[in-house]
Coordinates of C-alpha atoms in Angstrom, one line a residue:
Chain B
X167 CA 46.5 -57.3 -60.4
X168 CA 50.0 -58.2 -61.3
X169 CA 50.4 -59.0 -64.9
X170 CA 53.2 -60.7 -66.9
X171 CA 56.8 -59.7 -66.8
X172 CA 58.0 -57.2 -69.4
X173 CA 60.6 -59.6 -70.5
X174 CA 57.8 -61.9 -71.7
X175 CA 55.3 -59.2 -72.6
X176 CA 54.1 -56.0 -71.0
X177 CA 51.0 -56.5 -68.7
X178 CA 47.6 -55.0 -69.6
X179 CA 47.8 -51.2 -69.2
X180 CA 44.3 -50.2 -68.4
X181 CA 43.8 -48.9 -64.9
X182 CA 41.4 -51.2 -63.1
X183 CA 38.7 -50.1 -60.7
X184 CA 40.9 -51.0 -57.8
X185 CA 43.1 -49.4 -55.3
X186 CA 46.6 -48.2 -56.4
X187 CA 49.5 -46.5 -54.8
X188 CA 51.6 -43.4 -55.7
X189 CA 55.1 -44.9 -56.3
X190 CA 58.1 -42.9 -55.1
X191 CA 61.8 -43.6 -55.6
X192 CA 62.3 -44.9 -52.0
X193 CA 59.8 -47.8 -52.8
X194 CA 61.2 -48.8 -56.2
X195 CA 63.2 -51.7 -54.9
X196 CA 60.7 -52.9 -52.4
X197 CA 57.9 -53.0 -54.9
X198 CA 59.9 -54.9 -57.6
X199 CA 61.2 -57.3 -55.0
X200 CA 57.9 -58.1 -53.4
X201 CA 55.5 -57.5 -56.3
X202 CA 52.6 -57.0 -53.9
X203 CA 49.1 -57.6 -55.3
X204 CA 48.0 -54.0 -55.9
X205 CA 45.9 -53.0 -58.9
X206 CA 48.1 -50.2 -60.3
X207 CA 50.6 -47.5 -59.6
X208 CA 50.8 -43.8 -60.3
X209 CA 54.0 -41.8 -60.6
X210 CA 54.8 -38.1 -61.1
X211 CA 55.8 -37.9 -64.8
X212 CA 58.4 -35.2 -64.2
X213 CA 60.4 -37.6 -62.0
X214 CA 60.8 -40.2 -64.9
X215 CA 61.7 -38.1 -67.9
X216 CA 65.4 -39.3 -67.9
X217 CA 68.0 -41.1 -66.0
X218 CA 67.9 -44.4 -64.1
X219 CA 64.4 -43.8 -62.7
X220 CA 62.9 -44.1 -66.2
X221 CA 64.5 -47.6 -66.6
X222 CA 63.0 -48.6 -63.2
X223 CA 59.6 -47.4 -64.3
X224 CA 59.8 -49.6 -67.4
X225 CA 60.4 -52.6 -65.1
X226 CA 57.5 -51.5 -63.0
X227 CA 55.3 -51.2 -66.1
X228 CA 56.1 -54.8 -66.9
X229 CA 54.1 -55.9 -63.9
X230 CA 51.6 -53.1 -63.2
X231 CA 49.4 -50.7 -65.0
X232 CA 50.8 -47.3 -64.7
X233 CA 49.1 -43.9 -64.4
X234 CA 51.2 -40.8 -65.3
X235 CA 50.3 -37.9 -63.1
X236 CA 51.9 -34.7 -64.4
X237 CA 52.8 -31.8 -62.1
X238 CA 54.7 -29.5 -64.4
X239 CA 52.6 -28.7 -67.5
X240 CA 51.1 -25.6 -65.8
X241 CA 47.8 -25.8 -67.5
X242 CA 46.7 -22.5 -65.9
X243 CA 49.6 -20.5 -67.5
X244 CA 48.3 -17.5 -69.4
X245 CA 51.3 -17.9 -71.7
X246 CA 50.4 -21.4 -72.7
X247 CA 52.2 -24.6 -71.9
X248 CA 55.9 -25.3 -72.5
X249 CA 56.1 -27.0 -75.9
X250 CA 59.4 -28.7 -75.0
X251 CA 58.0 -30.1 -71.7
X252 CA 54.9 -31.4 -73.5
X253 CA 57.2 -33.2 -76.0
X254 CA 59.1 -34.8 -73.1
X255 CA 55.8 -36.0 -71.6
X256 CA 54.6 -37.3 -75.0
X257 CA 57.9 -39.2 -75.3
X258 CA 57.4 -40.7 -71.8
X259 CA 53.8 -41.7 -72.7
X260 CA 54.9 -43.4 -75.9
X261 CA 57.5 -45.4 -73.9
X262 CA 55.3 -46.3 -70.8
X263 CA 51.9 -46.7 -72.4
X264 CA 50.1 -45.4 -69.3
X265 CA 46.5 -46.4 -68.5
X266 CA 45.7 -42.8 -67.5
X267 CA 47.4 -39.4 -67.9
X268 CA 46.5 -36.5 -65.6
X269 CA 47.3 -32.9 -64.6
X270 CA 46.0 -30.2 -62.2
X271 CA 43.8 -27.2 -62.3
X272 CA 46.7 -25.0 -61.4
X273 CA 49.7 -23.1 -62.8
X274 CA 53.4 -22.9 -62.0
X275 CA 55.2 -21.3 -64.9
X276 CA 55.5 -17.7 -66.2
X277 CA 58.2 -16.1 -68.3
X278 CA 60.4 -19.2 -68.2
X279 CA 60.4 -19.4 -64.4
X280 CA 59.1 -22.7 -63.2
X281 CA 57.9 -22.4 -59.6
X282 CA 57.5 -26.2 -58.8
X283 CA 54.1 -25.7 -57.1
X284 CA 50.4 -26.0 -58.0
X285 CA 49.5 -22.3 -57.7
X286 CA 45.9 -21.0 -57.6
X287 CA 44.0 -19.3 -60.4
X288 CA 41.2 -16.7 -60.2
X289 CA 38.3 -18.7 -61.6
X290 CA 37.1 -16.3 -64.3
X291 CA 36.0 -16.5 -67.9
X292 CA 39.6 -15.5 -68.9
X293 CA 41.1 -18.4 -66.9
X294 CA 38.5 -20.8 -68.3
X295 CA 39.5 -20.0 -71.8
X296 CA 43.3 -20.3 -70.9
X297 CA 43.0 -23.6 -69.1
X298 CA 40.6 -25.1 -71.7
X299 CA 43.0 -24.2 -74.6
X300 CA 46.0 -25.7 -72.7
X301 CA 44.1 -28.9 -71.9
X302 CA 43.1 -29.1 -75.6
X303 CA 46.7 -28.7 -76.6
X304 CA 47.8 -31.4 -74.1
X305 CA 45.2 -33.8 -75.3
X306 CA 45.9 -33.1 -79.0
X307 CA 49.6 -33.9 -78.6
X308 CA 49.1 -37.0 -76.4
X309 CA 46.2 -38.1 -78.6
X310 CA 44.1 -39.1 -75.6
X311 CA 41.8 -37.5 -73.1
X312 CA 43.4 -36.6 -69.8
X313 CA 42.1 -36.2 -66.3
X314 CA 42.2 -32.8 -64.5
X315 CA 42.5 -32.7 -60.7
X316 CA 40.8 -30.3 -58.3
X317 CA 43.5 -28.5 -56.3
X318 CA 44.1 -27.8 -52.7
X319 CA 44.0 -24.0 -52.3
X320 CA 45.0 -21.6 -49.5
X321 CA 43.7 -18.3 -51.1
X322 CA 40.7 -17.2 -53.0
X323 CA 40.6 -14.3 -55.4
X324 CA 38.0 -11.6 -54.9
X325 CA 37.4 -11.5 -58.7
X326 CA 36.6 -15.2 -59.0
X327 CA 33.2 -15.4 -60.7
X328 CA 32.9 -19.2 -61.3
X329 CA 32.6 -21.8 -58.5
X330 CA 35.4 -24.4 -58.7
X331 CA 33.0 -27.3 -59.4
X332 CA 31.3 -25.3 -62.2
X333 CA 34.7 -24.4 -63.6
X334 CA 35.7 -28.1 -63.7
X335 CA 32.4 -28.9 -65.3
X336 CA 33.0 -26.3 -68.1
X337 CA 36.4 -27.8 -68.7
X338 CA 34.9 -31.2 -69.2
X339 CA 32.3 -29.8 -71.6
X340 CA 34.7 -27.7 -73.6
X341 CA 37.6 -30.2 -73.9
X342 CA 36.2 -33.7 -73.3
X343 CA 38.7 -34.2 -70.5
X344 CA 37.9 -36.3 -67.4
X345 CA 38.5 -35.4 -63.8
X346 CA 40.4 -36.7 -60.8
X347 CA 38.3 -36.2 -57.7
X348 CA 40.9 -35.6 -55.0
X349 CA 39.0 -36.2 -51.8
X350 CA 41.8 -34.9 -49.6
X351 CA 42.0 -31.6 -51.7
X352 CA 38.2 -31.2 -51.2
X353 CA 38.6 -31.6 -47.4
X354 CA 41.6 -29.2 -47.4
X355 CA 40.0 -26.5 -49.6
X356 CA 36.5 -26.8 -48.0
X357 CA 38.1 -26.3 -44.5
X358 CA 40.2 -23.4 -45.7
X359 CA 37.4 -21.5 -47.4
X360 CA 34.4 -22.6 -45.5
X361 CA 32.9 -24.6 -48.4
X362 CA 30.4 -27.5 -47.9
X363 CA 32.3 -30.7 -49.0
X364 CA 29.1 -32.6 -49.6
X365 CA 27.7 -30.0 -51.9
X366 CA 31.1 -29.9 -53.7
X367 CA 30.8 -33.6 -54.4
X368 CA 27.2 -33.3 -55.6
X369 CA 28.1 -30.5 -58.0
X370 CA 30.8 -32.6 -59.8
X371 CA 29.9 -34.2 -63.1
X372 CA 29.8 -37.9 -62.0
X373 CA 30.3 -39.3 -65.5
X374 CA 33.6 -37.4 -66.0
X375 CA 35.3 -38.7 -62.8
X376 CA 38.0 -41.2 -63.8
X377 CA 40.0 -41.5 -60.5
X378 CA 40.0 -40.7 -56.8
X379 CA 42.9 -39.5 -54.9
X380 CA 43.3 -40.0 -51.1
X381 CA 46.1 -38.5 -49.0
X382 CA 47.0 -37.1 -45.6
X383 CA 47.0 -33.5 -44.5
X384 CA 48.2 -31.4 -41.6
X385 CA 47.6 -28.0 -40.0
X386 CA 48.9 -24.9 -41.8
X387 CA 50.1 -23.7 -38.4
X388 CA 53.0 -26.1 -38.8
X389 CA 54.5 -23.8 -41.4
X390 CA 52.8 -20.5 -40.9
X391 CA 51.7 -19.1 -37.6
X392 CA 49.3 -16.3 -37.1
X393 CA 45.6 -15.4 -37.4
X394 CA 45.6 -15.5 -41.2
X395 CA 46.2 -19.3 -41.2
X396 CA 44.3 -20.2 -38.1
X397 CA 42.3 -23.5 -38.5
X398 CA 43.6 -23.9 -42.1
X399 CA 44.7 -27.3 -43.5
X400 CA 47.9 -28.0 -45.5
X401 CA 47.9 -30.7 -48.3
X402 CA 51.1 -32.4 -47.0
X403 CA 50.9 -36.0 -48.3
X404 CA 53.2 -37.0 -45.4
X405 CA 50.9 -39.2 -43.2
X406 CA 48.0 -41.6 -43.3
X407 CA 44.8 -40.6 -45.0
X408 CA 42.7 -38.6 -42.4
X409 CA 39.5 -40.0 -41.0
X410 CA 37.6 -37.0 -42.5
X411 CA 39.0 -38.0 -45.9
X412 CA 37.9 -41.7 -45.6
X413 CA 34.5 -40.5 -44.5
X414 CA 34.1 -38.2 -47.5
X415 CA 35.5 -40.9 -49.8
X416 CA 32.6 -43.2 -48.6
X417 CA 30.2 -40.3 -49.5
X418 CA 31.9 -39.8 -52.9
X419 CA 31.5 -43.5 -53.7
X420 CA 27.8 -43.3 -52.9
X421 CA 27.3 -40.0 -54.8
X422 CA 29.6 -40.4 -57.8
X423 CA 30.3 -44.2 -57.9
X424 CA 33.3 -46.4 -57.7
X425 CA 36.5 -45.5 -59.7
X426 CA 40.2 -46.4 -59.4
X427 CA 41.4 -45.0 -56.1
X428 CA 44.9 -43.9 -55.3
X429 CA 46.8 -43.5 -52.0
X430 CA 49.3 -40.6 -52.3
X431 CA 52.2 -40.3 -49.9
X432 CA 55.1 -38.0 -50.9
X433 CA 57.1 -37.0 -47.9
X434 CA 58.2 -38.7 -44.7
X435 CA 57.6 -42.0 -46.5
X436 CA 56.7 -45.0 -44.4
X437 CA 57.6 -48.6 -45.3
X438 CA 55.8 -49.9 -48.4
X439 CA 53.7 -52.2 -46.2
X440 CA 52.1 -49.1 -44.6
X441 CA 51.1 -47.7 -48.0
X442 CA 49.7 -51.1 -49.0
X443 CA 47.7 -51.1 -45.8
X444 CA 46.1 -47.8 -46.8
X445 CA 45.4 -49.2 -50.3
X446 CA 43.7 -52.2 -48.7
X447 CA 41.4 -49.9 -46.8
X448 CA 40.6 -48.0 -50.0
X449 CA 39.9 -51.4 -51.7
X450 CA 37.5 -52.4 -49.0
X451 CA 35.5 -49.2 -49.6
X452 CA 35.5 -49.9 -53.3
X453 CA 34.4 -53.5 -52.8
X454 CA 31.6 -52.4 -50.5
X455 CA 30.1 -50.0 -53.0
X456 CA 30.7 -52.3 -56.0
X457 CA 28.8 -55.1 -54.1
X458 CA 25.8 -52.7 -53.9
X459 CA 25.8 -52.5 -57.6
X460 CA 26.4 -48.8 -58.3
X461 CA 25.8 -48.2 -61.9
X462 CA 27.2 -44.8 -62.9
X463 CA 30.2 -45.5 -65.1
X464 CA 33.0 -43.1 -66.1
X465 CA 32.7 -41.4 -69.4
Chain N
X139 CA 41.8 -5.7 -62.5
X140 CA 45.0 -6.9 -64.1
X141 CA 45.0 -9.7 -66.7
X142 CA 45.8 -13.2 -65.8
X143 CA 49.3 -12.9 -67.2
X144 CA 50.0 -9.7 -65.2
X145 CA 48.7 -11.4 -62.1
X146 CA 50.9 -14.5 -62.6
X147 CA 53.9 -12.3 -63.1
X148 CA 53.1 -10.5 -59.8
X149 CA 52.6 -13.7 -58.0
X150 CA 55.9 -15.1 -59.3
X151 CA 57.7 -12.0 -58.1
X152 CA 56.0 -12.3 -54.7
X153 CA 56.8 -15.9 -54.2
X154 CA 60.5 -15.5 -55.2
X155 CA 61.1 -12.3 -53.3
X156 CA 63.2 -12.7 -50.2
X157 CA 60.9 -12.3 -47.1
X158 CA 61.5 -9.2 -45.1
X159 CA 62.9 -7.2 -48.0
X160 CA 61.3 -3.9 -49.2
X161 CA 60.5 -5.6 -52.5
X162 CA 58.5 -8.4 -50.8
X163 CA 56.6 -5.9 -48.6
X164 CA 55.7 -3.7 -51.6
X165 CA 54.1 -6.5 -53.7
X166 CA 50.3 -6.4 -53.9
X167 CA 48.3 -9.1 -55.7
X168 CA 45.0 -8.2 -57.3
X169 CA 42.0 -9.9 -55.7
X170 CA 43.8 -10.9 -52.4
X171 CA 43.0 -9.2 -49.1
X172 CA 45.5 -8.8 -46.3
X173 CA 45.0 -12.4 -44.9
X174 CA 45.3 -13.6 -48.4
X175 CA 48.7 -11.9 -48.8
X176 CA 49.8 -13.5 -45.5
X177 CA 48.8 -16.9 -46.8
X178 CA 51.0 -16.6 -49.9
X179 CA 53.7 -17.6 -47.4
X180 CA 52.2 -21.1 -47.6
X181 CA 52.9 -21.3 -51.3
X182 CA 56.3 -19.6 -50.9
X183 CA 57.3 -22.3 -48.4
X184 CA 56.4 -25.1 -50.9
X185 CA 58.1 -23.3 -53.8
X186 CA 61.4 -22.8 -52.0
X187 CA 61.3 -26.2 -50.2
X188 CA 60.6 -28.2 -53.4
X189 CA 63.3 -26.4 -55.5
X190 CA 65.8 -26.5 -52.6
X191 CA 65.2 -30.3 -52.4
X192 CA 66.1 -30.5 -56.1
X193 CA 69.4 -28.7 -55.3
X194 CA 70.0 -31.0 -52.3
X195 CA 69.6 -34.1 -54.5
X196 CA 71.9 -32.6 -57.2
X197 CA 74.6 -31.3 -54.9
X198 CA 74.9 -33.7 -52.0
X199 CA 78.7 -33.1 -51.5
X200 CA 78.2 -29.3 -51.3
X201 CA 75.4 -29.9 -48.8
X202 CA 77.7 -32.0 -46.6
X203 CA 80.5 -29.5 -46.8
X204 CA 78.5 -26.5 -45.8
X205 CA 75.8 -28.0 -43.7
X206 CA 72.0 -27.7 -43.8
X207 CA 71.5 -24.1 -42.6
X208 CA 74.1 -22.5 -44.9
X209 CA 73.0 -24.6 -47.9
X210 CA 69.3 -23.7 -47.4
X211 CA 70.2 -20.0 -47.2
X212 CA 72.3 -20.1 -50.3
X213 CA 69.6 -22.1 -52.1
X214 CA 66.9 -19.6 -51.3
X215 CA 69.1 -16.7 -52.6
X216 CA 70.0 -18.6 -55.7
X217 CA 66.4 -19.6 -56.5
X218 CA 65.3 -16.0 -56.1
X219 CA 67.7 -14.8 -58.8
X220 CA 67.8 -17.9 -61.0
X221 CA 64.6 -20.0 -60.6
X222 CA 64.3 -23.3 -62.6
X223 CA 63.4 -22.7 -66.3
X224 CA 61.9 -26.2 -66.8
X225 CA 59.7 -28.6 -65.0
X226 CA 62.3 -31.4 -64.9
X227 CA 64.0 -30.3 -61.7
X228 CA 66.6 -33.0 -61.9
X229 CA 68.6 -30.8 -64.2
X230 CA 68.2 -27.7 -62.1
X231 CA 71.4 -26.0 -60.8
X232 CA 73.2 -24.6 -63.8
X233 CA 75.0 -21.5 -62.4
X234 CA 74.8 -22.7 -58.8
X235 CA 78.6 -23.4 -58.7
X236 CA 79.4 -19.8 -59.9
X237 CA 76.9 -18.5 -57.4
X238 CA 78.4 -20.4 -54.5
X239 CA 81.9 -19.3 -55.4
X240 CA 80.9 -15.7 -55.6
X241 CA 78.9 -15.9 -52.3
X242 CA 81.6 -17.5 -50.2
X243 CA 82.4 -15.4 -47.2
X244 CA 86.1 -16.4 -47.0
X245 CA 88.6 -18.7 -48.5
X246 CA 88.1 -21.7 -46.2
X247 CA 86.2 -23.6 -48.9
X248 CA 87.6 -22.1 -52.0
X249 CA 87.2 -25.4 -53.7
X250 CA 83.4 -25.4 -53.1
X251 CA 82.6 -24.0 -56.5
X252 CA 84.6 -26.7 -58.2
X253 CA 82.9 -29.5 -56.2
X254 CA 79.6 -28.0 -57.3
X255 CA 80.8 -27.9 -60.9
X256 CA 81.7 -31.6 -60.7
X257 CA 78.3 -32.5 -59.1
X258 CA 76.4 -30.7 -61.8
X259 CA 78.4 -32.5 -64.5
X260 CA 77.5 -35.8 -62.8
X261 CA 73.8 -34.9 -62.7
X262 CA 73.9 -34.0 -66.4
X263 CA 75.7 -37.2 -67.3
X264 CA 73.2 -39.3 -65.3
X265 CA 70.3 -37.7 -67.1
X266 CA 71.9 -37.5 -70.6
X267 CA 70.1 -39.0 -73.6
X268 CA 71.3 -42.6 -74.1
X269 CA 72.7 -42.6 -77.6
X270 CA 75.3 -45.0 -79.0
X271 CA 78.9 -43.7 -78.8
X272 CA 81.2 -43.9 -81.7
X273 CA 83.3 -47.0 -81.2
X274 CA 86.7 -48.1 -82.4
X275 CA 85.4 -50.6 -84.9
X276 CA 83.4 -47.9 -86.7
X277 CA 86.4 -45.6 -86.9
X278 CA 88.7 -48.5 -88.0
X279 CA 86.2 -49.3 -90.8
X280 CA 86.7 -45.9 -92.3
X281 CA 89.1 -45.6 -95.3
X282 CA 92.4 -44.5 -93.7
X283 CA 92.6 -41.6 -96.2
X284 CA 89.4 -40.1 -94.7
X285 CA 90.1 -40.6 -91.0
X286 CA 92.2 -37.4 -90.7
X287 CA 89.2 -35.3 -91.8
X288 CA 86.8 -36.9 -89.4
X289 CA 85.1 -34.5 -87.1
X290 CA 83.5 -35.7 -83.9
X291 CA 80.9 -34.3 -81.5
X292 CA 80.6 -34.6 -77.8
X293 CA 78.5 -37.5 -76.6
X294 CA 75.6 -36.0 -74.6
X295 CA 76.9 -37.7 -71.4
X296 CA 80.5 -36.4 -71.7
X297 CA 81.5 -33.4 -69.6
X298 CA 85.0 -32.0 -69.6
X299 CA 86.0 -30.0 -66.6
X300 CA 89.2 -28.0 -66.0
X301 CA 89.1 -27.1 -62.3
X302 CA 91.4 -24.9 -60.2
X303 CA 91.1 -27.2 -57.2
X304 CA 91.2 -31.0 -56.6
X305 CA 87.4 -31.3 -56.4
X306 CA 87.3 -35.0 -57.3
X307 CA 89.1 -36.2 -54.2
X308 CA 86.8 -33.9 -52.0
X309 CA 83.7 -35.2 -53.7
X310 CA 84.7 -38.9 -53.3
X311 CA 85.8 -38.4 -49.6
X312 CA 82.7 -36.4 -48.6
X313 CA 80.2 -38.8 -50.1
X314 CA 82.0 -42.0 -48.8
X315 CA 80.1 -44.0 -46.2
X316 CA 80.7 -42.6 -42.7
X317 CA 83.5 -44.2 -40.8
X318 CA 87.2 -44.1 -40.0
X319 CA 88.3 -44.5 -43.6
X320 CA 86.2 -41.4 -44.5
X321 CA 87.6 -39.4 -41.7
X322 CA 91.2 -40.3 -42.7
X323 CA 90.4 -39.4 -46.3
X324 CA 88.9 -36.1 -45.3
X325 CA 91.9 -35.2 -43.0
X326 CA 94.4 -36.0 -45.8
X327 CA 92.7 -33.6 -48.3
X328 CA 94.7 -30.7 -49.6
X329 CA 92.5 -29.6 -52.5
X330 CA 93.1 -25.9 -52.7
X331 CA 95.0 -24.7 -55.7
X332 CA 95.7 -28.1 -57.0
X333 CA 94.2 -27.9 -60.5
X334 CA 92.8 -31.0 -62.2
X335 CA 91.2 -31.9 -65.5
X336 CA 88.3 -34.4 -65.5
X337 CA 86.1 -36.2 -67.9
X338 CA 82.7 -37.3 -66.6
X339 CA 81.0 -40.1 -68.5
X340 CA 78.0 -42.3 -68.1
X341 CA 78.8 -45.9 -69.0
X342 CA 75.5 -47.9 -69.2
X343 CA 74.1 -46.0 -66.2
X344 CA 77.3 -45.9 -64.1
X345 CA 79.0 -42.6 -63.8
X346 CA 82.8 -42.6 -64.2
X347 CA 85.1 -39.6 -63.4
X348 CA 88.4 -39.9 -65.3
X349 CA 91.5 -37.8 -64.6
X350 CA 93.2 -36.5 -67.8
X351 CA 96.6 -34.9 -68.1
X352 CA 97.0 -31.5 -69.9
X353 CA 97.6 -33.0 -73.3
X354 CA 94.8 -35.5 -73.1
X355 CA 92.4 -32.8 -72.0
X356 CA 93.4 -30.5 -74.8
X357 CA 93.1 -33.3 -77.3
X358 CA 89.6 -34.2 -76.1
X359 CA 88.5 -30.6 -76.1
X360 CA 89.8 -30.1 -79.6
X361 CA 87.8 -33.1 -80.7
X362 CA 84.5 -32.1 -79.0
X363 CA 84.9 -28.6 -80.5
X364 CA 84.6 -30.3 -83.9
X365 CA 88.2 -29.8 -85.1
X366 CA 89.2 -32.4 -87.7
X367 CA 91.1 -35.3 -86.2
X368 CA 94.2 -34.4 -88.1
X369 CA 94.2 -31.0 -86.5
X370 CA 93.3 -32.2 -83.0
X371 CA 96.3 -34.5 -83.1
X372 CA 98.5 -31.4 -82.8
X373 CA 97.5 -31.2 -79.2
X374 CA 99.1 -34.5 -78.2
X375 CA 102.5 -36.1 -78.5
X376 CA 102.5 -38.5 -81.4
X377 CA 103.5 -41.6 -79.3
X378 CA 100.5 -41.1 -77.1
X379 CA 97.9 -40.2 -79.7
X380 CA 96.6 -43.6 -80.9
X381 CA 96.4 -45.0 -77.4
X382 CA 94.6 -41.9 -76.0
X383 CA 92.1 -41.8 -78.9
X384 CA 91.4 -45.5 -78.3
X385 CA 90.9 -44.8 -74.6
X386 CA 88.4 -41.9 -75.4
X387 CA 86.5 -44.1 -77.8
X388 CA 86.4 -47.0 -75.2
X389 CA 85.0 -44.5 -72.7
X390 CA 82.3 -43.4 -75.1
X391 CA 83.4 -39.7 -75.4
X392 CA 82.1 -39.0 -78.9
X393 CA 79.5 -39.4 -81.5
X394 CA 80.3 -39.0 -85.2
X395 CA 79.4 -35.6 -86.5
X396 CA 80.6 -35.1 -90.0
X397 CA 82.4 -37.8 -91.8
X398 CA 84.6 -36.7 -94.7

């Protein structure tokens, strides 16, 4: 809940087992004016590396625990991660003192071209070695374990040899990282590739899960017509959390246990109140399972 | 099967290739079947849309001048040949001004490149490292005998621009709130061929764009190039020099580099 003002002393930084919201520029003013009683906020680190937004984030950090969600370290890059970018993230961490730091099982950078997307990897032994080494480097520099998020994907490579849940489990074992269980991404990828979402949840290492993500999705047909994309889902973050995602979230709480849960909404942003309403719904789910006394705790 | 690195290079080429070109049609990614190749368009859409959004945020006046459709087309072509080289997309767009100028189909917007140069300088100033500028008191405290040998360096937020067209007036008018005043300002613009010299600074988070005359600009440029103060003074009339240097220091143009 809301802590002290930074002017008098920064609030507690640990991310509570409560609902939080993804904070975007359009909601900065509304959040700081209203100071709604949400548990925590998460921002995309790359949007706060410099300029006026960084000063706003410091003001936000006075009142709320902050989670830094990175989107640009490209942990799947065969060439390793960009040392300069890692330094900028480390500087931001030192300044903000986040409760959690996270990244994705994805890549976006090769030969100095940054593609600004979370691109898919073939899940092979070679990729496992690459991603594990990059996570280790990130954790060494930040001097803390980080959480790695399962991605939404639209293609699968024929030479993939390791199922995604097994790949994530290996990363946890090799690096000591934790995981973000992105429920929306599971629904999107399971729909796109014909996976069983329940089995996916059951195959995740429960003790490593440190956070849930919840978001909205839409049909791929909105951006790509044709047979190749028929029936596929797109991870849009531009609408309320889908009912299928709420339903799988309830299953995840039962199977994996309660954790901090985040509402992500990145495009076509609604009024802050709408986002807070979604966070309320997530909080009710968390309270319901907490009341039942679930006892698996994060690592 | 190619290595992960080879595959990532091939995917990068596939995502940046302009759709419909022979290059795009010829690209094959290991491990993807035909529907998989078709689905790469989903990633391509996100890549181009996200990076284009970064350009739209950085170049709002250019966007208003040329309109959505032309801007998006130019952005896609620029991204294909000059993708971002860092994950901090706020600072993406170096070279966009030159690209726009070269790509212009006619001379109706010959000032567009200069507007883009000004916008990129504003972006850089906004995101520059906040460091203390050299102030008048520090300079005044130096022994007078040493002041002439003083060399200065550019403050990270300072950008000096010598433009061939009056881009500042265009930028101000285009980004003004919509209304009669804006329409009048736009109608009165005669930017083409009217050169101007600007200094863009960031004063405690507020961007200021200052017009300099030829002497002031040459003086500022000589100082940021690291010429000793005594030599830089050759660029400006003696009666203006003290006042101009005081103005530069007040605006936070410099940091001290080498003191004699």
